[in-house]
PDB file of C-alpha atoms in Angstrom:
ATOM      1  CA  MET A   1      51.775 -12.726 -36.806  1.00  0.00           C
ATOM      2  CA  SER A   2      49.961  -9.579 -37.208  1.00  0.00           C
ATOM      3  CA  VAL A   3      50.654  -7.693 -34.067  1.00  0.00           C
ATOM      4  CA  ALA A   4      48.082  -5.022 -34.859  1.00  0.00           C
ATOM      5  CA  PHE A   5      45.175  -7.483 -34.945  1.00  0.00           C
ATOM      6  CA  VAL A   6      46.536  -8.999 -31.459  1.00  0.00           C
ATOM      7  CA  ILE A   7      46.711  -5.599 -29.881  1.00  0.00           C
ATOM      8  CA  VAL A   8      43.205  -4.363 -31.158  1.00  0.00           C
ATOM      9  CA  GLY A   9      41.619  -7.596 -30.122  1.00  0.00           C
ATOM     10  CA  ALA A  10      43.251  -7.364 -26.580  1.00  0.00           C
ATOM     11  CA  LEU A  11      42.115  -3.898 -26.111  1.00  0.00           C
ATOM     12  CA  ILE A  12      38.370  -4.997 -27.042  1.00  0.00           C
ATOM     13  CA  VAL A  13      38.691  -7.918 -24.704  1.00  0.00           C
ATOM     14  CA  ALA A  14      40.151  -5.700 -21.995  1.00  0.00           C
ATOM     15  CA  ALA A  15      37.609  -2.866 -22.332  1.00  0.00           C
ATOM     16  CA  ILE A  16      34.690  -5.374 -22.227  1.00  0.00           C
ATOM     17  CA  LEU A  17      35.925  -7.230 -19.094  1.00  0.00           C
ATOM     18  CA  TYR A  18      36.506  -3.844 -17.406  1.00  0.00           C
ATOM     19  CA  ASP A  19      32.812  -2.842 -18.330  1.00  0.00           C
ATOM     20  CA  ILE A  20      31.562  -6.109 -16.939  1.00  0.00           C
ATOM     21  CA  PHE A  21      33.608  -5.688 -13.848  1.00  0.00           C
ATOM     22  CA  LEU A  22      32.324  -2.136 -13.212  1.00  0.00           C
ATOM     23  CA  THR A  23      28.771  -2.919 -14.207  1.00  0.00           C
ATOM     24  CA  VAL A  24      28.215  -6.352 -12.236  1.00  0.00           C
ATOM     25  CA  VAL A  25      30.945  -6.433  -9.453  1.00  0.00           C
ATOM     26  CA  VAL A  26      31.374  -2.905  -8.309  1.00  0.00           C
ATOM     27  CA  PRO A  27      28.360  -1.914  -6.087  1.00  0.00           C
ATOM     28  CA  ARG A  28      28.225   1.754  -6.761  1.00  0.00           C
ATOM     29  CA  PRO A  29      28.161   3.821  -9.936  1.00  0.00           C
ATOM     30  CA  ALA A  30      31.402   3.898 -11.732  1.00  0.00           C
ATOM     31  CA  SER A  31      33.127   6.032 -14.684  1.00  0.00           C
ATOM     32  CA  ARG A  32      31.481   5.898 -17.937  1.00  0.00           C
ATOM     33  CA  PHE A  33      35.060   5.816 -19.617  1.00  0.00           C
ATOM     34  CA  VAL A  34      35.119   3.215 -22.244  1.00  0.00           C
ATOM     35  CA  ARG A  35      31.930   1.477 -21.283  1.00  0.00           C
ATOM     36  CA  VAL A  36      29.586  -0.080 -23.542  1.00  0.00           C
ATOM     37  CA  SER A  37      26.965  -0.694 -20.963  1.00  0.00           C
ATOM     38  CA  ALA A  38      26.929   3.104 -19.929  1.00  0.00           C
ATOM     39  CA  ARG A  39      25.937   3.927 -23.464  1.00  0.00           C
ATOM     40  CA  TYR A  40      23.827   0.804 -24.430  1.00  0.00           C
ATOM     41  CA  ILE A  41      21.288   0.732 -21.694  1.00  0.00           C
ATOM     42  CA  PRO A  42      20.124   4.511 -21.897  1.00  0.00           C
ATOM     43  CA  PHE A  43      19.955   4.208 -25.536  1.00  0.00           C
ATOM     44  CA  LEU A  44      17.870   1.104 -25.203  1.00  0.00           C
ATOM     45  CA  TRP A  45      15.590   2.486 -22.457  1.00  0.00           C
ATOM     46  CA  ARG A  46      14.820   5.646 -24.584  1.00  0.00           C
ATOM     47  CA  TYR A  47      13.140   3.496 -27.401  1.00  0.00           C
ATOM     48  CA  TRP A  48      11.785   0.996 -24.820  1.00  0.00           C
ATOM     49  CA  ARG A  49       9.954   3.695 -22.852  1.00  0.00           C
ATOM     50  CA  ALA A  50       8.709   5.409 -25.974  1.00  0.00           C
ATOM     51  CA  THR A  51       7.297   2.065 -27.046  1.00  0.00           C
ATOM     52  CA  GLY A  52       5.992   1.207 -23.642  1.00  0.00           C
ATOM     53  CA  LEU A  53       4.206   4.618 -23.281  1.00  0.00           C
ATOM     54  CA  ALA A  54       2.120   4.057 -26.554  1.00  0.00           C
ATOM     55  CA  PHE A  55       0.200   1.269 -24.816  1.00  0.00           C
ATOM     56  CA  ARG A  56      -3.307   2.552 -23.831  1.00  0.00           C
ATOM     57  CA  VAL A  57      -4.038  -0.040 -21.325  1.00  0.00           C
ATOM     58  CA  PRO A  58      -2.175   0.649 -18.176  1.00  0.00           C
ATOM     59  CA  ASP A  59      -1.650  -2.947 -17.224  1.00  0.00           C
ATOM     60  CA  GLN A  60      -0.179  -3.615 -20.577  1.00  0.00           C
ATOM     61  CA  ARG A  61       2.028  -0.580 -20.323  1.00  0.00           C
ATOM     62  CA  ASP A  62       3.161  -1.649 -16.612  1.00  0.00           C
ATOM     63  CA  ALA A  63       3.963  -5.160 -17.849  1.00  0.00           C
ATOM     64  CA  PHE A  64       5.975  -3.947 -20.886  1.00  0.00           C
ATOM     65  CA  LEU A  65       8.014  -1.471 -19.018  1.00  0.00           C
ATOM     66  CA  GLY A  66       8.520  -3.863 -16.142  1.00  0.00           C
ATOM     67  CA  ILE A  67      10.311  -6.241 -18.207  1.00  0.00           C
ATOM     68  CA  PHE A  68      13.022  -3.868 -19.293  1.00  0.00           C
ATOM     69  CA  ALA A  69      15.598  -4.683 -16.630  1.00  0.00           C
ATOM     70  CA  PRO A  70      15.762  -8.466 -17.176  1.00  0.00           C
ATOM     71  CA  PHE A  71      15.748  -7.780 -20.986  1.00  0.00           C
ATOM     72  CA  GLY A  72      18.312  -5.210 -20.681  1.00  0.00           C
ATOM     73  CA  VAL A  73      20.584  -7.614 -18.662  1.00  0.00           C
ATOM     74  CA  ILE A  74      20.158 -10.445 -21.018  1.00  0.00           C
ATOM     75  CA  SER A  75      20.564  -8.246 -24.131  1.00  0.00           C
ATOM     76  CA  LEU A  76      23.667  -6.706 -22.621  1.00  0.00           C
ATOM     77  CA  LEU A  77      25.053  -9.970 -21.815  1.00  0.00           C
ATOM     78  CA  THR A  78      24.668 -10.815 -25.629  1.00  0.00           C
ATOM     79  CA  LEU A  79      26.245  -7.580 -26.663  1.00  0.00           C
ATOM     80  CA  TRP A  80      29.244  -8.243 -24.290  1.00  0.00           C
ATOM     81  CA  GLU A  81      29.724 -11.732 -25.513  1.00  0.00           C
ATOM     82  CA  ALA A  82      29.506 -10.549 -29.214  1.00  0.00           C
ATOM     83  CA  PHE A  83      32.344  -8.060 -28.452  1.00  0.00           C
ATOM     84  CA  LEU A  84      34.436 -10.614 -26.380  1.00  0.00           C
ATOM     85  CA  ILE A  85      34.176 -13.079 -29.115  1.00  0.00           C
ATOM     86  CA  SER A  86      35.091 -10.459 -31.853  1.00  0.00           C
ATOM     87  CA  GLY A  87      38.020  -9.512 -29.671  1.00  0.00           C
ATOM     88  CA  PHE A  88      39.367 -13.133 -29.382  1.00  0.00           C
ATOM     89  CA  ALA A  89      38.760 -13.400 -33.107  1.00  0.00           C
ATOM     90  CA  LEU A  90      40.958 -10.511 -34.002  1.00  0.00           C
ATOM     91  CA  MET A  91      43.629 -11.863 -31.768  1.00  0.00           C
ATOM     92  CA  LEU A  92      43.389 -15.429 -33.168  1.00  0.00           C
ATOM     93  CA  PHE A  93      43.371 -13.975 -36.812  1.00  0.00           C
ATOM     94  CA  GLY A  94      46.598 -11.985 -35.814  1.00  0.00           C
ATOM     95  CA  LEU A  95      47.992 -15.569 -34.922  1.00  0.00           C
ATOM     96  CA  GLN A  96      46.498 -17.230 -38.087  1.00  0.00           C
ATOM     97  CA  LYS A  97      49.644 -19.257 -38.916  1.00  0.00           C
ATOM     98  CA  GLU A  98      49.973 -20.656 -35.390  1.00  0.00           C
ATOM     99  CA  VAL A  99      46.478 -22.439 -35.853  1.00  0.00           C
ATOM    100  CA  LYS A 100      46.116 -25.775 -37.657  1.00  0.00           C
ATOM    101  CA  PRO A 101      44.710 -25.447 -40.329  1.00  0.00           C
ATOM    102  CA  PRO A 102      45.757 -21.796 -40.765  1.00  0.00           C
ATOM    103  CA  LEU A 103      42.736 -19.336 -40.348  1.00  0.00           C
ATOM    104  CA  SER A 104      42.391 -18.113 -43.915  1.00  0.00           C
ATOM    105  CA  THR A 105      39.576 -15.554 -43.361  1.00  0.00           C
ATOM    106  CA  PHE A 106      38.326 -13.476 -40.423  1.00  0.00           C
ATOM    107  CA  GLY A 107      35.132 -15.637 -40.489  1.00  0.00           C
ATOM    108  CA  ASP A 108      37.215 -18.655 -39.669  1.00  0.00           C
ATOM    109  CA  ALA A 109      38.698 -16.954 -36.747  1.00  0.00           C
ATOM    110  CA  LEU A 110      35.381 -15.757 -35.668  1.00  0.00           C
ATOM    111  CA  TYR A 111      34.040 -19.433 -35.697  1.00  0.00           C
ATOM    112  CA  PHE A 112      37.219 -20.725 -33.859  1.00  0.00           C
ATOM    113  CA  ALA A 113      36.687 -17.799 -31.338  1.00  0.00           C
ATOM    114  CA  GLY A 114      33.096 -18.631 -30.739  1.00  0.00           C
ATOM    115  CA  THR A 115      33.657 -22.363 -30.434  1.00  0.00           C
ATOM    116  CA  SER A 116      36.367 -21.551 -27.854  1.00  0.00           C
ATOM    117  CA  PHE A 117      34.363 -19.015 -26.033  1.00  0.00           C
ATOM    118  CA  THR A 118      31.168 -21.129 -25.763  1.00  0.00           C
ATOM    119  CA  THR A 119      33.610 -24.246 -24.919  1.00  0.00           C
ATOM    120  CA  ILE A 120      31.955 -26.250 -27.691  1.00  0.00           C
ATOM    121  CA  GLY A 121      35.468 -26.745 -29.360  1.00  0.00           C
ATOM    122  CA  PHE A 122      34.670 -29.085 -32.296  1.00  0.00           C
ATOM    123  CA  GLY A 123      38.451 -29.606 -32.927  1.00  0.00           C
ATOM    124  CA  ASP A 124      38.423 -28.421 -36.516  1.00  0.00           C
ATOM    125  CA  PHE A 125      40.782 -25.556 -35.663  1.00  0.00           C
ATOM    126  CA  VAL A 126      43.484 -26.230 -33.157  1.00  0.00           C
ATOM    127  CA  GLY A 127      46.048 -24.030 -31.636  1.00  0.00           C
ATOM    128  CA  MET A 128      49.650 -25.257 -32.493  1.00  0.00           C
ATOM    129  CA  THR A 129      51.822 -22.914 -30.299  1.00  0.00           C
ATOM    130  CA  ALA A 130      51.572 -22.195 -26.599  1.00  0.00           C
ATOM    131  CA  LEU A 131      50.196 -18.593 -27.353  1.00  0.00           C
ATOM    132  CA  SER A 132      47.355 -19.717 -29.584  1.00  0.00           C
ATOM    133  CA  ARG A 133      46.425 -22.359 -27.156  1.00  0.00           C
ATOM    134  CA  LEU A 134      46.410 -20.006 -24.264  1.00  0.00           C
ATOM    135  CA  LEU A 135      44.356 -17.663 -26.235  1.00  0.00           C
ATOM    136  CA  SER A 136      41.762 -20.594 -26.988  1.00  0.00           C
ATOM    137  CA  LEU A 137      41.779 -21.508 -23.259  1.00  0.00           C
ATOM    138  CA  SER A 138      41.400 -17.819 -22.262  1.00  0.00           C
ATOM    139  CA  ALA A 139      38.346 -17.513 -24.536  1.00  0.00           C
ATOM    140  CA  GLY A 140      36.832 -20.514 -23.111  1.00  0.00           C
ATOM    141  CA  ALA A 141      37.287 -19.307 -19.478  1.00  0.00           C
ATOM    142  CA  THR A 142      36.130 -15.870 -20.259  1.00  0.00           C
ATOM    143  CA  GLY A 143      32.978 -17.242 -21.772  1.00  0.00           C
ATOM    144  CA  LEU A 144      32.163 -19.390 -18.897  1.00  0.00           C
ATOM    145  CA  GLY A 145      33.026 -16.548 -16.365  1.00  0.00           C
ATOM    146  CA  THR A 146      31.130 -13.833 -18.080  1.00  0.00           C
ATOM    147  CA  THR A 147      28.042 -15.841 -18.391  1.00  0.00           C
ATOM    148  CA  ALA A 148      28.132 -17.188 -14.752  1.00  0.00           C
ATOM    149  CA  VAL A 149      28.801 -13.660 -13.382  1.00  0.00           C
ATOM    150  CA  VAL A 150      26.139 -11.957 -15.379  1.00  0.00           C
ATOM    151  CA  LEU A 151      23.429 -14.656 -14.709  1.00  0.00           C
ATOM    152  CA  THR A 152      24.182 -14.603 -10.998  1.00  0.00           C
ATOM    153  CA  TYR A 153      23.724 -10.811 -11.125  1.00  0.00           C
ATOM    154  CA  LEU A 154      20.376 -11.400 -12.888  1.00  0.00           C
ATOM    155  CA  PHE A 155      19.186 -13.797  -9.969  1.00  0.00           C
ATOM    156  CA  LEU A 156      20.426 -11.171  -7.500  1.00  0.00           C
ATOM    157  CA  MET A 157      18.282  -8.510  -9.234  1.00  0.00           C
ATOM    158  CA  PHE A 158      15.192 -10.752  -9.046  1.00  0.00           C
ATOM    159  CA  GLY A 159      15.717 -11.464  -5.386  1.00  0.00           C
ATOM    160  CA  ALA A 160      15.867  -7.782  -4.741  1.00  0.00           C
ATOM    161  CA  PHE A 161      12.794  -7.150  -6.677  1.00  0.00           C
ATOM    162  CA  GLN A 162      10.923  -9.909  -4.951  1.00  0.00           C
ATOM    163  CA  ARG A 163      11.907  -8.342  -1.497  1.00  0.00           C
ATOM    164  CA  ARG A 164      10.490  -4.946  -2.758  1.00  0.00           C
ATOM    165  CA  GLU A 165       7.368  -6.441  -3.967  1.00  0.00           C
ATOM    166  CA  VAL A 166       6.765  -8.145  -0.525  1.00  0.00           C
ATOM    167  CA  ARG A 167       7.024  -4.531   1.047  1.00  0.00           C
ATOM    168  CA  VAL A 168       4.627  -3.114  -1.603  1.00  0.00           C
ATOM    169  CA  ILE A 169       2.058  -5.899  -1.086  1.00  0.00           C
ATOM    170  CA  MET A 170       2.223  -5.209   2.836  1.00  0.00           C
ATOM    171  CA  ILE A 171       1.755  -1.470   2.366  1.00  0.00           C
ATOM    172  CA  ASP A 172      -1.101  -2.403  -0.259  1.00  0.00           C
ATOM    173  CA  VAL A 173      -2.879  -4.669   2.257  1.00  0.00           C
ATOM    174  CA  ARG A 174      -2.606  -1.963   5.074  1.00  0.00           C
ATOM    175  CA  ALA A 175      -4.073   0.750   2.818  1.00  0.00           C
ATOM    176  CA  GLY A 176      -7.154  -1.153   1.919  1.00  0.00           C
ATOM    177  CA  ALA A 177      -8.945  -1.403  -1.370  1.00  0.00           C
ATOM    178  CA  PRO A 178      -9.210   1.169  -2.876  1.00  0.00           C
ATOM    179  CA  PRO A 179      -5.976   2.431  -1.260  1.00  0.00           C
ATOM    180  CA  SER A 180      -6.775   5.152   1.301  1.00  0.00           C
ATOM    181  CA  GLY A 181      -4.075   7.145   3.333  1.00  0.00           C
ATOM    182  CA  VAL A 182      -6.526   7.274   6.211  1.00  0.00           C
ATOM    183  CA  ALA A 183      -6.942   3.451   6.158  1.00  0.00           C
ATOM    184  CA  PHE A 184      -3.273   3.182   5.966  1.00  0.00           C
ATOM    185  CA  LEU A 185      -2.599   5.193   9.082  1.00  0.00           C
TER     186      LEU A 185
END
């Protein structure tokens, strides 16, 4: 057993789960310490906005900029899952002799972690000790839980957006066409 791989993998998994918790569950802004999302979303927005502002037709520009939030959530979910799978793969690679057949390469560990995380579990790699089995089960539970929490958050965002749009449409109707402050009052 290579303790260094297990420790590094556990730190990666813990950091990503902490990031998911602060991003999705905590209702107010939280610290940026060891958070992938706090770095990724502003980075992505910078390039997304620059691309969107290059559109000359206002409706196309608004449509492109309007899909940033759902795209950001889905791409962030993908990034989180890639880090989680990599972290579990490092831990499983550290326990390579406790898996049958033994994990000879990191690619095998990545494959085993991915099939455990997505709960596919083909059975070509099987944990032989309690620790490797627990790790495989933890990967599966983490995969299901992460996907469920983030997708629930996505639907909550859509609900909030729809409530906002109802208010915008009500104001638009009251203001007339073309919109006028006098007509609104």
